[in-house]
Amino acid sequence: MSDTNRITIGRATLRLPDDHTLREIYLAHPSYDFVHWNIISSLVAENGLSNIGLIDVGANVGDSIAHFRRRHLGRIIAIEPDEVFRGFCQENCNQFNDVSVLQSLVCPQEYQGAVSFEKIVQTGRTVLGDGEVYRGSYISVSQLLKRIPGPLVFKTDTDGFDAEILCELVNCIEQGDGRVKVISFEGPTEEQMNSGSFGQFLDPIKRLQAFGYRVLILSNLGFPVAFPGRDFGQVDWHLNRLHIESKYGRASCHYFDFVAIAPDLKCTTCNFDCCDIFDDVYAE
């Protein structure tokens, strides 16, 4: 095992598997992840949420945790189903306080026993109804929410299963759990955009907006694309535009990342004129 594949995030140094390419991505695209988390941190600061915690679904090697810890000290629960990634995540998180790392697969109860998990070079992919059934430990979103008190940032990145996770999270919110202040989720994968199979994301996004959440769209490299707020028509338009561009090989980015902001939060940060969203980007 090589000891040279490392990245620096804030004051933390994270060790990566030999074939992990996050170091190369950071060197080629300094805005990757940093801008995304700077926006979230600015939202948190603007609203004085000093004790906010994090649920990190698809924690991988702990890079999102390191970004969160650049500015926040709240409790963190990290969930990673792959044994190798979970091991790196645990090792990397030993330098932080109050982090629990679980080896489990986040999945709504109705799908447990019907999904597969595939590890690929950089990440893992959860797939419904395809491949060998995942035989490890499962945990639902509602079970996760019971494990951590107070206001939360909820992040999910599962390379294709995020719509199902988002649906369960929206159910919990609609049933009265108002602690989720910021939701960070990966939108349809490049494969889903190319095929046009991204419709499962539309319903939970529309429900979030109807409940008062405002939506911010970012490119996969972290650059702001649009701030539709509660306008579902804009979200639908941008996703369909990306689908057409992807289909003909003219897409400006591989996929969208989304940030959803709770109705009781101020979000002047999303005008991008009151904070430096490029502060503290990766440099070596």
PDB file of C-alpha atoms in Angstrom:
ATOM      1  CA  MET A   1       0.000   0.000   0.000  1.00  0.00           C
ATOM      2  CA  SER A   2       1.503   3.301  -1.076  1.00  0.00           C
ATOM      3  CA  ASP A   3       1.659   6.099   1.454  1.00  0.00           C
ATOM      4  CA  THR A   4       1.964   8.911  -1.093  1.00  0.00           C
ATOM      5  CA  ASN A   5      -1.630   9.291  -2.301  1.00  0.00           C
ATOM      6  CA  ARG A   6      -2.815  12.022   0.058  1.00  0.00           C
ATOM      7  CA  ILE A   7      -4.811  15.225  -0.089  1.00  0.00           C
ATOM      8  CA  THR A   8      -4.986  18.228   2.215  1.00  0.00           C
ATOM      9  CA  ILE A   9      -8.356  19.715   3.162  1.00  0.00           C
ATOM     10  CA  GLY A  10      -8.108  22.582   5.602  1.00  0.00           C
ATOM     11  CA  ARG A  11      -5.886  21.387   8.451  1.00  0.00           C
ATOM     12  CA  ALA A  12      -6.542  17.725   7.718  1.00  0.00           C
ATOM     13  CA  THR A  13      -4.494  15.309   5.626  1.00  0.00           C
ATOM     14  CA  LEU A  14      -6.417  12.377   4.164  1.00  0.00           C
ATOM     15  CA  ARG A  15      -4.877   9.148   2.941  1.00  0.00           C
ATOM     16  CA  LEU A  16      -6.396   7.630  -0.210  1.00  0.00           C
ATOM     17  CA  PRO A  17      -6.271   4.159  -1.797  1.00  0.00           C
ATOM     18  CA  ASP A  18      -3.540   3.815  -4.423  1.00  0.00           C
ATOM     19  CA  ASP A  19      -5.976   3.917  -7.355  1.00  0.00           C
ATOM     20  CA  HIS A  20      -8.128   6.745  -5.986  1.00  0.00           C
ATOM     21  CA  THR A  21      -8.064   9.798  -8.279  1.00  0.00           C
ATOM     22  CA  LEU A  22      -9.328  12.517  -5.945  1.00  0.00           C
ATOM     23  CA  ARG A  23      -5.851  14.015  -5.652  1.00  0.00           C
ATOM     24  CA  GLU A  24      -5.630  14.407  -9.425  1.00  0.00           C
ATOM     25  CA  ILE A  25      -9.134  15.895  -9.564  1.00  0.00           C
ATOM     26  CA  TYR A  26      -8.261  18.480  -6.905  1.00  0.00           C
ATOM     27  CA  LEU A  27      -5.055  19.438  -8.699  1.00  0.00           C
ATOM     28  CA  ALA A  28      -6.845  19.806 -12.035  1.00  0.00           C
ATOM     29  CA  HIS A  29     -10.007  21.456 -10.650  1.00  0.00           C
ATOM     30  CA  PRO A  30      -9.312  23.441  -7.449  1.00  0.00           C
ATOM     31  CA  SER A  31     -12.973  24.441  -7.102  1.00  0.00           C
ATOM     32  CA  TYR A  32     -14.143  20.808  -6.844  1.00  0.00           C
ATOM     33  CA  ASP A  33     -15.897  20.277  -3.488  1.00  0.00           C
ATOM     34  CA  PHE A  34     -14.341  23.408  -1.958  1.00  0.00           C
ATOM     35  CA  VAL A  35     -16.809  25.876  -3.494  1.00  0.00           C
ATOM     36  CA  HIS A  36     -19.731  23.549  -2.753  1.00  0.00           C
ATOM     37  CA  TRP A  37     -18.842  23.310   0.940  1.00  0.00           C
ATOM     38  CA  ASN A  38     -17.942  27.007   1.187  1.00  0.00           C
ATOM     39  CA  ILE A  39     -21.494  27.827   0.074  1.00  0.00           C
ATOM     40  CA  ILE A  40     -22.948  25.461   2.696  1.00  0.00           C
ATOM     41  CA  SER A  41     -20.665  26.889   5.382  1.00  0.00           C
ATOM     42  CA  SER A  42     -21.662  30.436   4.466  1.00  0.00           C
ATOM     43  CA  LEU A  43     -25.346  29.489   4.747  1.00  0.00           C
ATOM     44  CA  VAL A  44     -24.689  27.976   8.170  1.00  0.00           C
ATOM     45  CA  ALA A  45     -22.760  31.050   9.342  1.00  0.00           C
ATOM     46  CA  GLU A  46     -25.358  33.469   7.975  1.00  0.00           C
ATOM     47  CA  ASN A  47     -27.995  31.766  10.116  1.00  0.00           C
ATOM     48  CA  GLY A  48     -25.885  31.365  13.262  1.00  0.00           C
ATOM     49  CA  LEU A  49     -26.156  27.561  13.343  1.00  0.00           C
ATOM     50  CA  SER A  50     -22.999  27.055  15.376  1.00  0.00           C
ATOM     51  CA  ASN A  51     -23.990  23.577  16.634  1.00  0.00           C
ATOM     52  CA  ILE A  52     -25.068  22.102  13.297  1.00  0.00           C
ATOM     53  CA  GLY A  53     -24.272  18.428  12.677  1.00  0.00           C
ATOM     54  CA  LEU A  54     -23.723  16.354   9.553  1.00  0.00           C
ATOM     55  CA  ILE A  55     -25.107  13.088   8.221  1.00  0.00           C
ATOM     56  CA  ASP A  56     -22.806  11.951   5.405  1.00  0.00           C
ATOM     57  CA  VAL A  57     -24.355   9.219   3.230  1.00  0.00           C
ATOM     58  CA  GLY A  58     -21.721   7.679   0.963  1.00  0.00           C
ATOM     59  CA  ALA A  59     -18.781   8.970   3.001  1.00  0.00           C
ATOM     60  CA  ASN A  60     -16.100   7.278   0.869  1.00  0.00           C
ATOM     61  CA  VAL A  61     -12.711   8.255   2.381  1.00  0.00           C
ATOM     62  CA  GLY A  62     -14.100  11.092   4.535  1.00  0.00           C
ATOM     63  CA  ASP A  63     -13.443  14.046   2.232  1.00  0.00           C
ATOM     64  CA  SER A  64     -16.858  15.673   2.827  1.00  0.00           C
ATOM     65  CA  ILE A  65     -16.272  15.292   6.567  1.00  0.00           C
ATOM     66  CA  ALA A  66     -12.948  17.105   6.244  1.00  0.00           C
ATOM     67  CA  HIS A  67     -14.673  19.911   4.332  1.00  0.00           C
ATOM     68  CA  PHE A  68     -17.365  20.170   7.010  1.00  0.00           C
ATOM     69  CA  ARG A  69     -14.720  20.192   9.763  1.00  0.00           C
ATOM     70  CA  ARG A  70     -12.935  23.139   8.125  1.00  0.00           C
ATOM     71  CA  ARG A  71     -15.541  25.389   9.776  1.00  0.00           C
ATOM     72  CA  HIS A  72     -17.942  23.318  11.921  1.00  0.00           C
ATOM     73  CA  LEU A  73     -17.559  21.312  15.133  1.00  0.00           C
ATOM     74  CA  GLY A  74     -20.972  19.625  15.343  1.00  0.00           C
ATOM     75  CA  ARG A  75     -21.536  15.895  15.584  1.00  0.00           C
ATOM     76  CA  ILE A  76     -21.014  13.798  12.430  1.00  0.00           C
ATOM     77  CA  ILE A  77     -22.377  10.407  11.417  1.00  0.00           C
ATOM     78  CA  ALA A  78     -20.690   8.927   8.330  1.00  0.00           C
ATOM     79  CA  ILE A  79     -22.081   5.916   6.464  1.00  0.00           C
ATOM     80  CA  GLU A  80     -20.041   3.905   3.956  1.00  0.00           C
ATOM     81  CA  PRO A  81     -20.954   0.347   2.839  1.00  0.00           C
ATOM     82  CA  ASP A  82     -17.623  -0.647   1.272  1.00  0.00           C
ATOM     83  CA  GLU A  83     -15.154  -2.172   3.722  1.00  0.00           C
ATOM     84  CA  VAL A  84     -12.035  -0.658   2.122  1.00  0.00           C
ATOM     85  CA  PHE A  85     -13.443   2.860   1.832  1.00  0.00           C
ATOM     86  CA  ARG A  86     -14.875   2.610   5.342  1.00  0.00           C
ATOM     87  CA  GLY A  87     -11.404   1.699   6.639  1.00  0.00           C
ATOM     88  CA  PHE A  88      -9.818   4.738   5.004  1.00  0.00           C
ATOM     89  CA  CYS A  89     -12.700   6.901   6.230  1.00  0.00           C
ATOM     90  CA  GLN A  90     -12.242   5.694   9.818  1.00  0.00           C
ATOM     91  CA  GLU A  91      -8.486   6.257   9.688  1.00  0.00           C
ATOM     92  CA  ASN A  92      -8.881   9.740   8.215  1.00  0.00           C
ATOM     93  CA  CYS A  93     -11.604  10.674  10.699  1.00  0.00           C
ATOM     94  CA  ASN A  94      -9.470   9.721  13.703  1.00  0.00           C
ATOM     95  CA  GLN A  95      -8.033  13.253  13.503  1.00  0.00           C
ATOM     96  CA  PHE A  96     -11.486  14.751  14.170  1.00  0.00           C
ATOM     97  CA  ASN A  97     -13.642  14.791  17.285  1.00  0.00           C
ATOM     98  CA  ASP A  98     -17.201  13.436  17.489  1.00  0.00           C
ATOM     99  CA  VAL A  99     -17.363  11.399  14.274  1.00  0.00           C
ATOM    100  CA  SER A 100     -19.101   8.009  14.107  1.00  0.00           C
ATOM    101  CA  VAL A 101     -18.317   5.894  11.021  1.00  0.00           C
ATOM    102  CA  LEU A 102     -20.843   3.153  10.184  1.00  0.00           C
ATOM    103  CA  GLN A 103     -20.312   0.365   7.651  1.00  0.00           C
ATOM    104  CA  SER A 104     -23.829   0.127   6.274  1.00  0.00           C
ATOM    105  CA  LEU A 105     -25.887   0.840   3.175  1.00  0.00           C
ATOM    106  CA  VAL A 106     -28.475   3.631   3.415  1.00  0.00           C
ATOM    107  CA  CYS A 107     -31.686   2.404   1.852  1.00  0.00           C
ATOM    108  CA  PRO A 108     -35.426   2.959   2.447  1.00  0.00           C
ATOM    109  CA  GLN A 109     -36.868  -0.048   4.244  1.00  0.00           C
ATOM    110  CA  GLU A 110     -39.069  -1.053   1.305  1.00  0.00           C
ATOM    111  CA  TYR A 111     -35.987  -1.543  -0.905  1.00  0.00           C
ATOM    112  CA  GLN A 112     -33.782  -3.370   1.594  1.00  0.00           C
ATOM    113  CA  GLY A 113     -32.866  -6.777   0.208  1.00  0.00           C
ATOM    114  CA  ALA A 114     -33.605  -5.630  -3.352  1.00  0.00           C
ATOM    115  CA  VAL A 115     -30.521  -3.509  -4.147  1.00  0.00           C
ATOM    116  CA  SER A 116     -26.984  -4.291  -5.209  1.00  0.00           C
ATOM    117  CA  PHE A 117     -23.781  -2.443  -4.352  1.00  0.00           C
ATOM    118  CA  GLU A 118     -20.887  -2.266  -6.775  1.00  0.00           C
ATOM    119  CA  LYS A 119     -17.489  -0.889  -5.881  1.00  0.00           C
ATOM    120  CA  ILE A 120     -15.701   0.919  -8.696  1.00  0.00           C
ATOM    121  CA  VAL A 121     -12.316   2.648  -8.706  1.00  0.00           C
ATOM    122  CA  GLN A 122     -13.240   5.891  -7.013  1.00  0.00           C
ATOM    123  CA  THR A 123     -16.573   5.219  -5.427  1.00  0.00           C
ATOM    124  CA  GLY A 124     -19.410   2.743  -4.895  1.00  0.00           C
ATOM    125  CA  ARG A 125     -22.715   2.497  -6.721  1.00  0.00           C
ATOM    126  CA  THR A 126     -26.076   1.395  -5.290  1.00  0.00           C
ATOM    127  CA  VAL A 127     -28.477  -0.027  -7.871  1.00  0.00           C
ATOM    128  CA  LEU A 128     -32.103  -1.045  -7.447  1.00  0.00           C
ATOM    129  CA  GLY A 129     -33.112  -4.391  -8.926  1.00  0.00           C
ATOM    130  CA  ASP A 130     -29.881  -5.167 -10.765  1.00  0.00           C
ATOM    131  CA  GLY A 131     -26.957  -7.442  -9.883  1.00  0.00           C
ATOM    132  CA  GLU A 132     -26.220  -9.488  -6.762  1.00  0.00           C
ATOM    133  CA  VAL A 133     -28.237  -8.405  -3.723  1.00  0.00           C
ATOM    134  CA  TYR A 134     -26.276  -6.512  -1.082  1.00  0.00           C
ATOM    135  CA  ARG A 135     -25.879  -8.800   1.953  1.00  0.00           C
ATOM    136  CA  GLY A 136     -24.398  -6.361   4.443  1.00  0.00           C
ATOM    137  CA  SER A 137     -25.998  -4.103   7.023  1.00  0.00           C
ATOM    138  CA  TYR A 138     -28.771  -1.706   5.992  1.00  0.00           C
ATOM    139  CA  ILE A 139     -29.957   1.503   7.631  1.00  0.00           C
ATOM    140  CA  SER A 140     -32.852   3.767   6.637  1.00  0.00           C
ATOM    141  CA  VAL A 141     -32.913   7.561   6.603  1.00  0.00           C
ATOM    142  CA  SER A 142     -35.476   7.636   9.419  1.00  0.00           C
ATOM    143  CA  GLN A 143     -33.208   5.431  11.559  1.00  0.00           C
ATOM    144  CA  LEU A 144     -30.254   7.710  10.835  1.00  0.00           C
ATOM    145  CA  LEU A 145     -32.139  10.847  11.832  1.00  0.00           C
ATOM    146  CA  LYS A 146     -32.861   9.308  15.238  1.00  0.00           C
ATOM    147  CA  ARG A 147     -29.133   8.962  15.930  1.00  0.00           C
ATOM    148  CA  ILE A 148     -28.256  12.641  15.891  1.00  0.00           C
ATOM    149  CA  PRO A 149     -29.913  15.635  17.601  1.00  0.00           C
ATOM    150  CA  GLY A 150     -30.196  19.274  16.624  1.00  0.00           C
ATOM    151  CA  PRO A 151     -30.025  21.063  13.250  1.00  0.00           C
ATOM    152  CA  LEU A 152     -28.457  19.081  10.427  1.00  0.00           C
ATOM    153  CA  VAL A 153     -26.735  19.170   7.093  1.00  0.00           C
ATOM    154  CA  PHE A 154     -27.755  16.012   5.224  1.00  0.00           C
ATOM    155  CA  LYS A 155     -25.428  14.994   2.388  1.00  0.00           C
ATOM    156  CA  THR A 156     -26.017  12.055   0.053  1.00  0.00           C
ATOM    157  CA  ASP A 157     -23.793  10.905  -2.808  1.00  0.00           C
ATOM    158  CA  THR A 158     -24.387   7.298  -3.872  1.00  0.00           C
ATOM    159  CA  ASP A 159     -23.790   7.514  -7.623  1.00  0.00           C
ATOM    160  CA  GLY A 160     -27.339   6.913  -8.770  1.00  0.00           C
ATOM    161  CA  PHE A 161     -29.456   6.001  -5.717  1.00  0.00           C
ATOM    162  CA  ASP A 162     -29.833   9.505  -4.303  1.00  0.00           C
ATOM    163  CA  ALA A 163     -33.396  10.048  -5.562  1.00  0.00           C
ATOM    164  CA  GLU A 164     -34.641   7.111  -3.468  1.00  0.00           C
ATOM    165  CA  ILE A 165     -32.793   8.379  -0.394  1.00  0.00           C
ATOM    166  CA  LEU A 166     -34.077  11.902  -1.015  1.00  0.00           C
ATOM    167  CA  CYS A 167     -37.674  10.625  -1.218  1.00  0.00           C
ATOM    168  CA  GLU A 168     -37.424   9.054   2.235  1.00  0.00           C
ATOM    169  CA  LEU A 169     -35.812  12.199   3.625  1.00  0.00           C
ATOM    170  CA  VAL A 170     -38.662  14.329   2.225  1.00  0.00           C
ATOM    171  CA  ASN A 171     -41.148  11.937   3.850  1.00  0.00           C
ATOM    172  CA  CYS A 172     -39.461  12.519   7.214  1.00  0.00           C
ATOM    173  CA  ILE A 173     -39.525  16.287   6.705  1.00  0.00           C
ATOM    174  CA  GLU A 174     -43.209  16.248   5.736  1.00  0.00           C
ATOM    175  CA  GLN A 175     -43.940  14.186   8.852  1.00  0.00           C
ATOM    176  CA  GLY A 176     -42.584  16.992  11.012  1.00  0.00           C
ATOM    177  CA  ASP A 177     -38.811  16.594  11.296  1.00  0.00           C
ATOM    178  CA  GLY A 178     -37.702  20.198  10.810  1.00  0.00           C
ATOM    179  CA  ARG A 179     -34.071  19.700  11.835  1.00  0.00           C
ATOM    180  CA  VAL A 180     -32.701  19.226   8.304  1.00  0.00           C
ATOM    181  CA  LYS A 181     -31.582  22.749   7.402  1.00  0.00           C
ATOM    182  CA  VAL A 182     -29.389  22.069   4.374  1.00  0.00           C
ATOM    183  CA  ILE A 183     -29.562  19.106   1.991  1.00  0.00           C
ATOM    184  CA  SER A 184     -26.642  18.439  -0.338  1.00  0.00           C
ATOM    185  CA  PHE A 185     -27.335  15.767  -2.941  1.00  0.00           C
ATOM    186  CA  GLU A 186     -25.855  14.568  -6.190  1.00  0.00           C
ATOM    187  CA  GLY A 187     -28.309  14.832  -9.039  1.00  0.00           C
ATOM    188  CA  PRO A 188     -28.743  12.309 -11.842  1.00  0.00           C
ATOM    189  CA  THR A 189     -25.512  10.634 -12.885  1.00  0.00           C
ATOM    190  CA  GLU A 190     -24.011  11.192 -16.312  1.00  0.00           C
ATOM    191  CA  GLU A 191     -25.412   7.801 -17.357  1.00  0.00           C
ATOM    192  CA  GLN A 192     -28.902   8.757 -16.139  1.00  0.00           C
ATOM    193  CA  MET A 193     -28.717  12.091 -17.961  1.00  0.00           C
ATOM    194  CA  ASN A 194     -27.587  10.433 -21.206  1.00  0.00           C
ATOM    195  CA  SER A 195     -30.389   7.875 -21.071  1.00  0.00           C
ATOM    196  CA  GLY A 196     -33.046  10.330 -19.930  1.00  0.00           C
ATOM    197  CA  SER A 197     -33.833   8.213 -16.842  1.00  0.00           C
ATOM    198  CA  PHE A 198     -33.729  11.101 -14.392  1.00  0.00           C
ATOM    199  CA  GLY A 199     -37.445  11.520 -13.754  1.00  0.00           C
ATOM    200  CA  GLN A 200     -37.244   9.951 -10.288  1.00  0.00           C
ATOM    201  CA  PHE A 201     -35.444  13.093  -9.075  1.00  0.00           C
ATOM    202  CA  LEU A 202     -38.234  15.439 -10.117  1.00  0.00           C
ATOM    203  CA  ASP A 203     -40.873  14.413  -7.567  1.00  0.00           C
ATOM    204  CA  PRO A 204     -38.757  14.785  -4.382  1.00  0.00           C
ATOM    205  CA  ILE A 205     -37.334  18.110  -5.620  1.00  0.00           C
ATOM    206  CA  LYS A 206     -40.837  19.392  -6.376  1.00  0.00           C
ATOM    207  CA  ARG A 207     -42.048  18.250  -2.933  1.00  0.00           C
ATOM    208  CA  LEU A 208     -39.122  19.990  -1.230  1.00  0.00           C
ATOM    209  CA  GLN A 209     -39.883  23.224  -3.057  1.00  0.00           C
ATOM    210  CA  ALA A 210     -43.582  22.948  -2.202  1.00  0.00           C
ATOM    211  CA  PHE A 211     -42.594  22.564   1.447  1.00  0.00           C
ATOM    212  CA  GLY A 212     -40.609  25.814   1.204  1.00  0.00           C
ATOM    213  CA  TYR A 213     -37.066  24.636   0.506  1.00  0.00           C
ATOM    214  CA  ARG A 214     -35.123  26.707  -1.997  1.00  0.00           C
ATOM    215  CA  VAL A 215     -32.921  24.898  -4.509  1.00  0.00           C
ATOM    216  CA  LEU A 216     -29.467  25.861  -5.758  1.00  0.00           C
ATOM    217  CA  ILE A 217     -27.952  24.060  -8.758  1.00  0.00           C
ATOM    218  CA  LEU A 218     -24.178  23.647  -9.088  1.00  0.00           C
ATOM    219  CA  SER A 219     -22.048  22.023 -11.760  1.00  0.00           C
ATOM    220  CA  ASN A 220     -20.108  18.905 -10.810  1.00  0.00           C
ATOM    221  CA  LEU A 221     -17.023  21.130 -10.421  1.00  0.00           C
ATOM    222  CA  GLY A 222     -18.846  23.337  -7.931  1.00  0.00           C
ATOM    223  CA  PHE A 223     -19.676  26.363 -10.038  1.00  0.00           C
ATOM    224  CA  PRO A 224     -23.144  27.894  -9.547  1.00  0.00           C
ATOM    225  CA  VAL A 225     -25.476  27.151 -12.476  1.00  0.00           C
ATOM    226  CA  ALA A 226     -28.772  28.609 -11.252  1.00  0.00           C
ATOM    227  CA  PHE A 227     -30.715  29.468  -8.109  1.00  0.00           C
ATOM    228  CA  PRO A 228     -34.289  28.404  -8.959  1.00  0.00           C
ATOM    229  CA  GLY A 229     -35.382  28.767  -5.348  1.00  0.00           C
ATOM    230  CA  ARG A 230     -38.966  27.447  -5.216  1.00  0.00           C
ATOM    231  CA  ASP A 231     -39.494  27.586  -9.001  1.00  0.00           C
ATOM    232  CA  PHE A 232     -39.808  23.947 -10.066  1.00  0.00           C
ATOM    233  CA  GLY A 233     -40.109  24.938 -13.717  1.00  0.00           C
ATOM    234  CA  GLN A 234     -36.524  26.190 -13.674  1.00  0.00           C
ATOM    235  CA  VAL A 235     -35.248  22.937 -12.145  1.00  0.00           C
ATOM    236  CA  ASP A 236     -37.111  20.913 -14.773  1.00  0.00           C
ATOM    237  CA  TRP A 237     -35.779  23.166 -17.546  1.00  0.00           C
ATOM    238  CA  HIS A 238     -32.138  22.877 -16.429  1.00  0.00           C
ATOM    239  CA  LEU A 239     -32.312  19.086 -16.063  1.00  0.00           C
ATOM    240  CA  ASN A 240     -33.896  18.670 -19.481  1.00  0.00           C
ATOM    241  CA  ARG A 241     -31.350  21.029 -21.023  1.00  0.00           C
ATOM    242  CA  LEU A 242     -28.494  18.990 -19.511  1.00  0.00           C
ATOM    243  CA  HIS A 243     -30.115  15.794 -20.811  1.00  0.00           C
ATOM    244  CA  ILE A 244     -30.251  17.141 -24.374  1.00  0.00           C
ATOM    245  CA  GLU A 245     -26.692  18.479 -24.174  1.00  0.00           C
ATOM    246  CA  SER A 246     -25.460  15.152 -22.746  1.00  0.00           C
ATOM    247  CA  LYS A 247     -27.256  13.166 -25.440  1.00  0.00           C
ATOM    248  CA  TYR A 248     -25.441  15.080 -28.181  1.00  0.00           C
ATOM    249  CA  GLY A 249     -22.079  15.304 -26.406  1.00  0.00           C
ATOM    250  CA  ARG A 250     -22.314  19.042 -25.757  1.00  0.00           C
ATOM    251  CA  ALA A 251     -22.879  19.143 -21.986  1.00  0.00           C
ATOM    252  CA  SER A 252     -20.976  21.810 -20.071  1.00  0.00           C
ATOM    253  CA  CYS A 253     -20.700  19.489 -17.031  1.00  0.00           C
ATOM    254  CA  HIS A 254     -21.109  15.772 -16.272  1.00  0.00           C
ATOM    255  CA  TYR A 255     -23.933  16.173 -13.752  1.00  0.00           C
ATOM    256  CA  PHE A 256     -25.503  18.672 -11.362  1.00  0.00           C
ATOM    257  CA  ASP A 257     -25.066  18.893  -7.621  1.00  0.00           C
ATOM    258  CA  PHE A 258     -27.953  20.368  -5.632  1.00  0.00           C
ATOM    259  CA  VAL A 259     -28.218  22.274  -2.365  1.00  0.00           C
ATOM    260  CA  ALA A 260     -31.679  22.601  -0.806  1.00  0.00           C
ATOM    261  CA  ILE A 261     -32.132  25.272   1.866  1.00  0.00           C
ATOM    262  CA  ALA A 262     -34.784  25.042   4.593  1.00  0.00           C
ATOM    263  CA  PRO A 263     -37.624  27.617   4.506  1.00  0.00           C
ATOM    264  CA  ASP A 264     -36.618  29.172   7.850  1.00  0.00           C
ATOM    265  CA  LEU A 265     -33.057  29.995   6.740  1.00  0.00           C
ATOM    266  CA  LYS A 266     -31.808  33.240   5.285  1.00  0.00           C
ATOM    267  CA  CYS A 267     -29.907  32.612   2.060  1.00  0.00           C
ATOM    268  CA  THR A 268     -28.455  35.893   0.803  1.00  0.00           C
ATOM    269  CA  THR A 269     -25.275  33.832   0.411  1.00  0.00           C
ATOM    270  CA  CYS A 270     -26.822  32.391  -2.760  1.00  0.00           C
ATOM    271  CA  ASN A 271     -26.581  35.804  -4.414  1.00  0.00           C
ATOM    272  CA  PHE A 272     -22.799  35.268  -4.217  1.00  0.00           C
ATOM    273  CA  ASP A 273     -22.116  38.904  -3.353  1.00  0.00           C
ATOM    274  CA  CYS A 274     -21.605  38.606   0.419  1.00  0.00           C
ATOM    275  CA  CYS A 275     -18.958  35.896   0.697  1.00  0.00           C
ATOM    276  CA  ASP A 276     -15.889  34.649  -1.093  1.00  0.00           C
ATOM    277  CA  ILE A 277     -16.958  31.226  -2.307  1.00  0.00           C
ATOM    278  CA  PHE A 278     -13.454  30.571  -3.626  1.00  0.00           C
ATOM    279  CA  ASP A 279     -11.848  31.020  -0.208  1.00  0.00           C
ATOM    280  CA  ASP A 280      -9.408  28.326   0.955  1.00  0.00           C
ATOM    281  CA  VAL A 281      -9.493  26.248  -2.242  1.00  0.00           C
ATOM    282  CA  TYR A 282      -7.143  23.304  -2.521  1.00  0.00           C
ATOM    283  CA  ALA A 283      -3.519  24.176  -3.160  1.00  0.00           C
ATOM    284  CA  GLU A 284      -0.294  22.243  -2.846  1.00  0.00           C
TER     285      GLU A 284
END
